[in-house]
Every structure is written in structure tokens, then in C-alpha cells.
Short mmCIF file of C-alpha atoms in Angstrom, two decimals:
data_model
loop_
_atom_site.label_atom_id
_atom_site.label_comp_id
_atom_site.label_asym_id
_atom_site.label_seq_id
_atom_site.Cartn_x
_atom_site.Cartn_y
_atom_site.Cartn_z
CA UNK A 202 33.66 -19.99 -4.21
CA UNK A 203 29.79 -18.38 -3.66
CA UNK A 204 28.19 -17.87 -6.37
CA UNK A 205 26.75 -14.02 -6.73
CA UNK A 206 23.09 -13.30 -6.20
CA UNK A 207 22.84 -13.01 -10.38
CA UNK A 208 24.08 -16.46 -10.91
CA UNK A 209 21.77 -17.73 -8.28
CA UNK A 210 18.72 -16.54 -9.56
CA UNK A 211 19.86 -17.58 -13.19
CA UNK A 212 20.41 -21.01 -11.39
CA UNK A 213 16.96 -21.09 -9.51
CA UNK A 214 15.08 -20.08 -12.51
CA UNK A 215 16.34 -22.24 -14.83
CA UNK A 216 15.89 -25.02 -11.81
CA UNK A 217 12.04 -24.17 -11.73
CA UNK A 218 11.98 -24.42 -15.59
CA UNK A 219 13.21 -27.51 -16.17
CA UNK A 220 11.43 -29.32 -13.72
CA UNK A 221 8.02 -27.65 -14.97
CA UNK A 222 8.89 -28.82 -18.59
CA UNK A 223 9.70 -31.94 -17.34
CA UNK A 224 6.33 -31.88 -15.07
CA UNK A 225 4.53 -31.39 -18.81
CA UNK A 226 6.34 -34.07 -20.20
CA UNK A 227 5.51 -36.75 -17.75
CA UNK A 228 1.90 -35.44 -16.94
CA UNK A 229 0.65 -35.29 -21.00
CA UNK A 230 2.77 -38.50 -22.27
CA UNK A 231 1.40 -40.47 -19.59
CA UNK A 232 -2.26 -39.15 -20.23
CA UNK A 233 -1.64 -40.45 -23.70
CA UNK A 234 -0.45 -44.08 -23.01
CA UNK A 235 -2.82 -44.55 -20.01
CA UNK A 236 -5.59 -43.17 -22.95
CA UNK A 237 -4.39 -45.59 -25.41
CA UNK A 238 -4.56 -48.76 -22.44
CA UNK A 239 -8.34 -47.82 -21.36
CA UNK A 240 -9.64 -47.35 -24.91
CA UNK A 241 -7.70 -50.02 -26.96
CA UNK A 242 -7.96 -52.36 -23.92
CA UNK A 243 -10.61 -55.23 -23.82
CA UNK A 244 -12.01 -55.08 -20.40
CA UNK A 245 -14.64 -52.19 -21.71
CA UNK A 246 -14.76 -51.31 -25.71
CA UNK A 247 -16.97 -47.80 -24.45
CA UNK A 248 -15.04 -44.77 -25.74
CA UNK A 249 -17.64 -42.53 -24.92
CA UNK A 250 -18.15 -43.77 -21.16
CA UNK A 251 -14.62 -43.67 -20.57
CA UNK A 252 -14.45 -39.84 -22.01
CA UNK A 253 -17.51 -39.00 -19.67
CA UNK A 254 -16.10 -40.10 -16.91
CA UNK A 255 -13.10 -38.24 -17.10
CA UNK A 256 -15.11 -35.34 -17.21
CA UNK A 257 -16.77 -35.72 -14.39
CA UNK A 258 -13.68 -36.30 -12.52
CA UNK A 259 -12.51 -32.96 -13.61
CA UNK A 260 -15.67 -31.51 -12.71
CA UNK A 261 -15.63 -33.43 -9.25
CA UNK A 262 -12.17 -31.70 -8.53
CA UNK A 263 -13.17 -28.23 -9.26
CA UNK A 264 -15.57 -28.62 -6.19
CA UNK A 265 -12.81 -30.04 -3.77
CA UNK A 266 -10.51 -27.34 -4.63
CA UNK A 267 -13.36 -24.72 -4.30
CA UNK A 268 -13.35 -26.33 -0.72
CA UNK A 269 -10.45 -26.23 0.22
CA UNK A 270 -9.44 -22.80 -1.29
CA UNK A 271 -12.53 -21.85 1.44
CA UNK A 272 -11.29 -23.86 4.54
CA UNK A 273 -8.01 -23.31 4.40
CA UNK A 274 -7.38 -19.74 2.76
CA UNK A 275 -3.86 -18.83 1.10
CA UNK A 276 -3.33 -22.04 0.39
CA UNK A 277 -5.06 -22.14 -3.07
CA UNK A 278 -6.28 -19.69 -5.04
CA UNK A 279 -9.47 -21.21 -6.78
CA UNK A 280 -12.75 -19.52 -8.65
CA UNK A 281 -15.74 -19.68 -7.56
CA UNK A 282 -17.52 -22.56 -8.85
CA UNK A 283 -21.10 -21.71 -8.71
CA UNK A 284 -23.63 -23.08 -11.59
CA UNK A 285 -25.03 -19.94 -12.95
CA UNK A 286 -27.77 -20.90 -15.84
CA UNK A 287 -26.64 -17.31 -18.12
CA UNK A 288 -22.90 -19.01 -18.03
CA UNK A 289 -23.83 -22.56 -18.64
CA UNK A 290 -25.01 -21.02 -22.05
CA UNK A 291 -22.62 -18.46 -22.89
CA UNK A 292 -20.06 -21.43 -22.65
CA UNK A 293 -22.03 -24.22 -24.65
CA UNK A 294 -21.22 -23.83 -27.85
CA UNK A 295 -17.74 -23.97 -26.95
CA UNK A 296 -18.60 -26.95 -24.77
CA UNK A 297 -20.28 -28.83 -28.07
CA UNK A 298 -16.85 -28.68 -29.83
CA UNK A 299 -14.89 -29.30 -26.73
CA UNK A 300 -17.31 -32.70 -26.87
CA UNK A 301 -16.02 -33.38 -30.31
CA UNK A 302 -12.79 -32.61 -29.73
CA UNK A 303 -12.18 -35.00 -26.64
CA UNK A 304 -13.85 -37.66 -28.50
CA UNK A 305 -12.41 -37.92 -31.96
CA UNK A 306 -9.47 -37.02 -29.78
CA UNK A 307 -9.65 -40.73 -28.05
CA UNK A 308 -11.04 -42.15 -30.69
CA UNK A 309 -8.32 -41.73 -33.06
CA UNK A 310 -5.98 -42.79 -30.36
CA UNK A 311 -8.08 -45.90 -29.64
CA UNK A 312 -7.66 -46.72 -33.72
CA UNK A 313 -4.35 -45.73 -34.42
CA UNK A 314 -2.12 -46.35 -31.42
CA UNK A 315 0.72 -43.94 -29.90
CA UNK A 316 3.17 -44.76 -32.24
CA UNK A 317 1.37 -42.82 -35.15
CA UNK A 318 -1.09 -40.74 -33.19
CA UNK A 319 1.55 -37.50 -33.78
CA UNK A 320 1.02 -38.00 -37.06
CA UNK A 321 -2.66 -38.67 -37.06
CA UNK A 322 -3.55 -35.65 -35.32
CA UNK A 323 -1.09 -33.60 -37.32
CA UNK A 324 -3.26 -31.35 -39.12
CA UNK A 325 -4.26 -28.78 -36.76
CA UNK A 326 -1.98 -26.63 -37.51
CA UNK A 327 -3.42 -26.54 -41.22
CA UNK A 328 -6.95 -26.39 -40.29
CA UNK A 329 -5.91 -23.42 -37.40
CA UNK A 330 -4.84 -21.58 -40.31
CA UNK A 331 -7.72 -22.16 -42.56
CA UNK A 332 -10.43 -21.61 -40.22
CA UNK A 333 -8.99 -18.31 -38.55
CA UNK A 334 -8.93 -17.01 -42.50
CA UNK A 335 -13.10 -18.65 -42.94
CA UNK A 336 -14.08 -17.31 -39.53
CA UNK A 337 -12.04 -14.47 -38.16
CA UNK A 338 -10.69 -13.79 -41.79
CA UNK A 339 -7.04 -13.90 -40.74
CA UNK A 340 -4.32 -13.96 -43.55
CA UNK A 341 -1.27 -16.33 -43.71
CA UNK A 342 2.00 -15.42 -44.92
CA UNK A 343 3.67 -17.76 -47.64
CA UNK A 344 5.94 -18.54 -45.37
CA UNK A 345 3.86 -19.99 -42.71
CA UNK A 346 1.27 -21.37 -45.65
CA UNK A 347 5.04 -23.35 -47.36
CA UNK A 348 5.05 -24.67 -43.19
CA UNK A 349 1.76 -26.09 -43.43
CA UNK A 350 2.80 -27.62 -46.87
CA UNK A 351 5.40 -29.40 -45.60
CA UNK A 352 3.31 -30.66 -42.30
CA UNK A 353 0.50 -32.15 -44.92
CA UNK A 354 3.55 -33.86 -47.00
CA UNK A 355 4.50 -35.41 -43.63
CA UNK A 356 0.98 -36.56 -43.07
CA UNK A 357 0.31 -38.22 -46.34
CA UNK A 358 3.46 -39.54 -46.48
CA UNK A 359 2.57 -40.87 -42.95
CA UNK A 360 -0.14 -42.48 -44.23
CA UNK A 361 0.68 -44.47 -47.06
CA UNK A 362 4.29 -45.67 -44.96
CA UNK A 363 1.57 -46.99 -42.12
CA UNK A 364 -0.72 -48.61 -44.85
CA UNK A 365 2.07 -50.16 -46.29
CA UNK A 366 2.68 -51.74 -43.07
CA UNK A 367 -0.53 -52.93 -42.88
CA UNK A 368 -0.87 -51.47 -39.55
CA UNK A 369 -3.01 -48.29 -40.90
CA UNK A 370 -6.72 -47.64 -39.43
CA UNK A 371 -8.45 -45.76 -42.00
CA UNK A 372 -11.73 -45.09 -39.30
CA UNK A 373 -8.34 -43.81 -37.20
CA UNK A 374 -7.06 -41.35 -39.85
CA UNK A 375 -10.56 -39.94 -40.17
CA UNK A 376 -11.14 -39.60 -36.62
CA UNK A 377 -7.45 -38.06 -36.23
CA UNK A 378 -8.82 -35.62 -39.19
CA UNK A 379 -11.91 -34.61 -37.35
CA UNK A 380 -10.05 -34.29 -33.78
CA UNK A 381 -7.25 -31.72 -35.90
CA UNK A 382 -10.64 -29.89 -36.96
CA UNK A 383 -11.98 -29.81 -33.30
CA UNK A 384 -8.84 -28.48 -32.06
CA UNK A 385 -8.59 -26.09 -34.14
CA UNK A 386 -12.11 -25.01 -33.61
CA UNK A 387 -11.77 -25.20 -29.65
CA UNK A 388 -8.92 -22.65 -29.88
CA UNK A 389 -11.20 -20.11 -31.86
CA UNK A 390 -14.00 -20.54 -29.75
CA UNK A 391 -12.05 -20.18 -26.26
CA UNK A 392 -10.69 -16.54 -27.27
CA UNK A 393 -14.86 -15.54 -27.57
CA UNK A 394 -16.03 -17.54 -25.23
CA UNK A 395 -13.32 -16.30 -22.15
CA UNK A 396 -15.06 -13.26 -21.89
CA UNK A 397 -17.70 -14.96 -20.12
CA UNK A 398 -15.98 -16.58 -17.24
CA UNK A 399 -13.49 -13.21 -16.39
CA UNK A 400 -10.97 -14.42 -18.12
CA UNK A 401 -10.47 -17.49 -15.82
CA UNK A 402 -9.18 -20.63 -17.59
CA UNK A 403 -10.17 -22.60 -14.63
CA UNK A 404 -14.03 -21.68 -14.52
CA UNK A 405 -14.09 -22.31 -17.70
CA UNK A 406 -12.78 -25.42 -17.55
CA UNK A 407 -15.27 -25.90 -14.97
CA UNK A 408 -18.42 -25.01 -17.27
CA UNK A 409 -16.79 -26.58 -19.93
CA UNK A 410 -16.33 -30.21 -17.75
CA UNK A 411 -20.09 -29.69 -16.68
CA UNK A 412 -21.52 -28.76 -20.41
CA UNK A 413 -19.33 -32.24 -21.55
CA UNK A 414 -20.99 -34.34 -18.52
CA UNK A 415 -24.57 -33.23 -20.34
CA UNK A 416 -24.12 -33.40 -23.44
CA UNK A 417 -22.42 -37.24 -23.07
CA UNK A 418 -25.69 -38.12 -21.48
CA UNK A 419 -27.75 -38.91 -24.64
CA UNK A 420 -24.71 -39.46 -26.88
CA UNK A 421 -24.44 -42.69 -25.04
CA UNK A 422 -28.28 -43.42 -24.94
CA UNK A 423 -28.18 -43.50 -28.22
CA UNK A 424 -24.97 -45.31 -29.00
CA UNK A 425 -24.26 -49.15 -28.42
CA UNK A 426 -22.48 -48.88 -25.19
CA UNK A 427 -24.71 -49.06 -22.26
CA UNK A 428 -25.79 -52.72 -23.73
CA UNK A 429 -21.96 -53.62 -23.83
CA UNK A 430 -21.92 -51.68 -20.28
CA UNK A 431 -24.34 -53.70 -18.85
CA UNK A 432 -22.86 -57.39 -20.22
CA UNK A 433 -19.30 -55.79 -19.26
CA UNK A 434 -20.04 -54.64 -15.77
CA UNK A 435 -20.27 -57.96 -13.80
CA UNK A 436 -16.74 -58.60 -14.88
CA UNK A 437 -15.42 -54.60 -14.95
CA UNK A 438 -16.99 -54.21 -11.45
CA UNK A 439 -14.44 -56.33 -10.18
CA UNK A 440 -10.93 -55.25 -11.37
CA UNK A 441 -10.41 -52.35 -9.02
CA UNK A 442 -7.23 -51.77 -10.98
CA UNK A 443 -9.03 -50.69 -13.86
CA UNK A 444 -11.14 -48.42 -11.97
CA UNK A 445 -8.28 -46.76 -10.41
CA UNK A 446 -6.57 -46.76 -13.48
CA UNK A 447 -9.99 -44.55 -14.80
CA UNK A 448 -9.80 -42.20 -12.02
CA UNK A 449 -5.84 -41.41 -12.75
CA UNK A 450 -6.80 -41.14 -16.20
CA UNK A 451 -9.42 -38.26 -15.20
CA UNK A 452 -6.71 -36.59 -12.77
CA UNK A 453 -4.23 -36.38 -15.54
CA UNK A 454 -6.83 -35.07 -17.99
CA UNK A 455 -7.25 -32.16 -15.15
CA UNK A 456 -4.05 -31.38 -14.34
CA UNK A 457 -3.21 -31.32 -18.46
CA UNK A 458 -4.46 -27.54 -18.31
CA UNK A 459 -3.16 -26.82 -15.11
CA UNK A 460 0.37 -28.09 -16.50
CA UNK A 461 0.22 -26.49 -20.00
CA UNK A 462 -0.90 -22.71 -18.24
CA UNK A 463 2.12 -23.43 -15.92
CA UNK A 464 4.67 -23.91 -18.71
CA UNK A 465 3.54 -21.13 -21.00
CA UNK A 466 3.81 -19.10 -17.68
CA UNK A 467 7.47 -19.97 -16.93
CA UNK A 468 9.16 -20.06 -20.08
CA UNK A 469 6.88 -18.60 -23.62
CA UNK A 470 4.00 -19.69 -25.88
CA UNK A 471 6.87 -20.61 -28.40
CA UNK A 472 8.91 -22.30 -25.97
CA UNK A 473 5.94 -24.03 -24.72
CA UNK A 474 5.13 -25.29 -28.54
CA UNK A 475 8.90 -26.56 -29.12
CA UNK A 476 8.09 -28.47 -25.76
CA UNK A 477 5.17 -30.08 -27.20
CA UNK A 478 6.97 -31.09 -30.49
CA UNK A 479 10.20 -32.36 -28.36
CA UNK A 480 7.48 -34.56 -26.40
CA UNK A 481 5.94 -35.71 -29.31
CA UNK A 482 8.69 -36.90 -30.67
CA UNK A 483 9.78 -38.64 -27.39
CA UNK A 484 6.33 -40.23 -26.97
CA UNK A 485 6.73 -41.93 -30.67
CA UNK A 486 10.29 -43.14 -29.92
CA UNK A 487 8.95 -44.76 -26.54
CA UNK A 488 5.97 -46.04 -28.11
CA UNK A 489 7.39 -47.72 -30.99
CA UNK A 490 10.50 -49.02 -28.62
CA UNK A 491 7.80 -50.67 -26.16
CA UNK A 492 5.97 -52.14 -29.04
CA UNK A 493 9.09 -53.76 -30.38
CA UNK A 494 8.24 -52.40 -33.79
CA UNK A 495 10.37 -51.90 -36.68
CA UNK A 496 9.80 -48.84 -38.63
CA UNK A 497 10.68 -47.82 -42.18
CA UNK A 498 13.41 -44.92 -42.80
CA UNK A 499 10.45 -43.38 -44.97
CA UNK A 500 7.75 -43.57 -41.90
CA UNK A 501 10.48 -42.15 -39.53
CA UNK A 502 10.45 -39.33 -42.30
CA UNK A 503 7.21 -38.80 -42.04
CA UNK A 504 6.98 -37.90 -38.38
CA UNK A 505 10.32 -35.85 -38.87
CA UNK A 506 8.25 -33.50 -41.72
CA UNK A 507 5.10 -33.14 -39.31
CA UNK A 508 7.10 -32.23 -36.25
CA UNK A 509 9.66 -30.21 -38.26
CA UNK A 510 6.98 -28.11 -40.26
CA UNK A 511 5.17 -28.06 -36.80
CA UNK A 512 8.21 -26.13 -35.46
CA UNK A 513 8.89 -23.72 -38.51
CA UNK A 514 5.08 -22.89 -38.46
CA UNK A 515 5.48 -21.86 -34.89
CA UNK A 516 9.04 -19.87 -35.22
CA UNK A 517 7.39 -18.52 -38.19
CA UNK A 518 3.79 -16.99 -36.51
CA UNK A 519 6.11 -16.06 -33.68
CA UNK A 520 8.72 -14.05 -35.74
CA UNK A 521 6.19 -12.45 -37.79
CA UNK A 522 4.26 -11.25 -34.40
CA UNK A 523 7.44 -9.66 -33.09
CA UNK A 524 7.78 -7.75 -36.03
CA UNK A 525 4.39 -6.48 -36.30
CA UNK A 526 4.39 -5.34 -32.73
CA UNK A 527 7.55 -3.94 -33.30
CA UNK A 528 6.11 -1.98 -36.80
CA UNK A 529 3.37 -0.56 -34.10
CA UNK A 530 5.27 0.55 -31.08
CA UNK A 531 7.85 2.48 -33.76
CA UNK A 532 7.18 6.12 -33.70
CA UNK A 533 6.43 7.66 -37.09
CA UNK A 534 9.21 10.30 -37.62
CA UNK A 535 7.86 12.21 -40.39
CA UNK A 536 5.34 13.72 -37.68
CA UNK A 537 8.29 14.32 -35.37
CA UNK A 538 10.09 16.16 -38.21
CA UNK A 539 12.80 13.83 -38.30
#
């Protein structure tokens, strides 16, 4: 029986979206567990190297796709990726949190593991909502601000179950704190700073990858690790393997934005959130299965109140934007004499 030209494209589409959720799954959950193996591994204890040099991997493939975007047209469609001083900037102060925000970022995941890094970096939800009221003075409804409630019950309770375990970081939680704060930040500070680059996500990334690569230079002057780089390299030098493994890591940490655009794309921002808090939970369970670990009913609870308040706070925002849109495109019939 053929199937009519309707049921096809129904077919094909949902085809393309599942395999691009699934692309988003596999590209960000093995960013985090190949992450978690460079920083909490002991061939090089150098956060900040390892962060650096993911950057300029991302920076490194913004030329070769400039390239070949030029020598073989229609095949890519890439931005120009010329270093204009006015841009550079425009972009930096972005680029300063973006800095942050990476590091705490690995940090945290370098203290607390993947098993509890959900709920470690739980709280950007709570600090989105708090800094768009400080800085763009953006109000909350009670219903999104009883979502947020339940997401910092999750992460306390998260908390105490891991300290009781004895497996609890407290340098982690307050990196996974300042990393929540960063995010937040970064997402306020890409709506003003897009103006600058046209719009384009990808020459901003580009600006962004190059501002990192800077700043990173006297960070690590002034931290500990080019000592512990230079006693470590003799013996890093040779394991090719980890080097390769560094270079995947920086590919990955590219193709994270190119992944997360594409998703949003295909399917909707709120979609694209449920995604994220279906992989979440997925990259707990596997982390906790390879670690062999046995978790409290109360710590499983805890994850279930971050990712389920994550959820409601996202249904919520979205419901509440469909009415207002909906409240603006109505006509007003008393001026229609209706």
C-alpha cells in the first residue's frame, strides 16, 4: 500500500527530528563525560589550560570553514571571519562572562562529577529570573516564581543527600553556583551583544572563542598551572591519546552550538528545553550506572525536583508567552463597534 505524499512528509520530518535530537544527545552528553575525564583525570590537574585550548580549537575551525565556504562555494554557508578591532570590543564584555562561565562551568564538573553535576548547576533557572528582574527589570509570575521554588528545594535537598554520602565537594557546589550565575548572565548579555555581529550566532561565536583565547592568557600566568605544565609535559607530551582526546573535546565544544541552533530550528525553544531535561536525566542515570554507585531514594528525589521544576518553569514562560502574544494580535472590538 503507498503511503500518500502527507504521510510521507509527516514520516520524513519526524525522521529528520529524531535523529537531530538524538545528534544533541550524543554530541552534549559526550562533551560532558569526555569534560569530566580531562579535568578530573591525573595526567594534567590544569583546568584553565584545558578550557583554553578548547577555545582555540573552536577558533581554529571558524578559519577552516571560512576556507572552505570560499573554495568550494554552496557547500557551506559560513561568515566572514575577519578580526575587526570595533567588534573585538563590542563583544568583550560578553566574552569576560563567557570566560567565567566556561570555567566555573568545568570546574564544577571537575569537583563534583557527572552524577550530580545536573544538580550542581541547577540554579540557572533561578538566577535567569532574578537577574532579568535586576537588569532588564522583567517580572515573574507566581507561577513560574512557585517553579523556581521547587528547583531550589531540589538543589538543597541535593546537597545535603550528597553530603550525607560523603561524596559532596563543597569548592564544587560553589563553583556549580557561580557557573548557574554565568549562564544566566551569558544569556542576557548575548541578546545586546548580537546586534554587533548581524545577528550571526556563528561570528559571534567566533569573537567570542578569540576574546576567551586572550583573556586565558594572563589568567594562567598568574595561576599555578604553567609550573605543573612544565613538570607535567615530559610525561603529557607523550600520550598522544590524551592529546587527541583534547582536540575531540574542543570539536564537541564547537559543534555544541552548532547542534543546539539545529534542534531549536527543527522542533521549538520548548521542545528543545524538554530535550535538555530528558538528557539530563539520561546523563545522571548513565553516570551513576558506570560508577557502580548506589544512590538514596531521597538523592534520586532530588534530581527528580530540579529537572521537574526545570520543566514546569519552561511550560510555564512558554504558556504565558502564547498568551501574551495572543492578548496583542486580538483586535480591540470596542473601536470596531462590536
Amino acid at each position: 500500500m503507498a503511503m500518500s505524499g502527507s504521510e510521507e512528509t509527516f514520516l520524513v520530518r519526524a525522521g529528520r527530528i529524531f535523529l537531530v535530537v538524538c545528534l544533541y544527545w550524543f554530541v552534549s552528553i559526550s562533551l560532558v563525560f569526555l569534560n569530566q575525564r580531562l579535568l578530573g583525570g591525573s595526567q594534567l590537574d590544569a583546568p584553565l589550560f584545558v578550557t583554553f585550548f578548547q577555545c582555540s580549537v573552536s577558533v581554529g575551525l571558524c578559519w577552516i570553514l571560512r576556507l572552505w565556504s570560499v573554495v568550494c562555494p554552496g557547500t557551506i554557508d559560513f561568515p566572514s571571519v575577519r578580526f575587526e578591532p570595533k567588534t573585538f570590543l563590542e563583544v568583550l564584555p560578553l566574552s569576560v562572562v563567557f570566560v567565567a562561565m566556561i570555567t566555573f562551568n568545568n570546574l564544577c564538573l571537575k569537583h563534583l562529577g557527572v552524577a550530580f553535576y545536573t544538580v550542581g548547576r541547577s540554579l540557572s533557572t533561578v538566577f535567569n529570573v532574578l537577574l532579568s528582574y535586576v537588569i532588564l527589570r522583567q517580572p515573574t509570575s507566581p507561577r513560574a516564581l512557585l517553579c523556581c521554588g521547587v528547583i531550589i528545594g531540589g538543589f538543597w535537598l541535593g546537597v545535603d543527600q550528597e553530603n550525607v554520602s560523603g561524596a559532596l565537594s563543597w569548592w564544587g557546589v560553589f563553583y556549580g553556583v557561580l557557573a548557574s550565575v554565568c549562564v544566566s548572565l551569558n544569556a542576557i548579555y548575548t541578546k545586546k551583544v548580537l546586534t554587533a555581529v548581524d545577528g550571526n550566532i556563528w561570528k559571534l561565536s567566533y569573537y567570542n572563542n578569540i576574546n576567551a583565547c586572550v583573556i586565558f592568557v594572563p589568567l594562567l600566568l598568574l595561576s599555578s598551572e604553567p609550573a605543573r605544565l612544565a613538570a607535567s609535559l615530559p610525561v603529557v607530551a607523550a600520550h598522544l591519546h590524551w592529546w587527541a582526546t583534547m582536540v575531540v573535546g574542543g570539536l564537541l565544544g564547537f559543534a555544541i552550538g552548532y547542534v543546539t541552533g539545529l534542534q531549536i530550528k527543527h522542533t521549538s525553544p520548548l521542545t528543545h528545553n524538554v530535550s535538555g531535561t530528558a538528557k539530563a536525566c539520561t546523563q545522571t542515570l548513565l553516570a551513576v550506572l558506570s560508577g557502580s554507585a548506589k544512590k538514596s531514594s531521597l538523592w534520586w528525589s532530588s534530581n527528580l525536583l530540579v529537572l521537574g521544576g526545570s520543566s514546569a518553569y519552561t511550560w510555564v514562560r512558554s504558556t504565558e508567552m502564547k498568551e501574551r502574544d495572543t492578548h496583542v494580535l486580538q483586535p480591540d472590538k470596542t473601536n470596531l463597534g462590536v
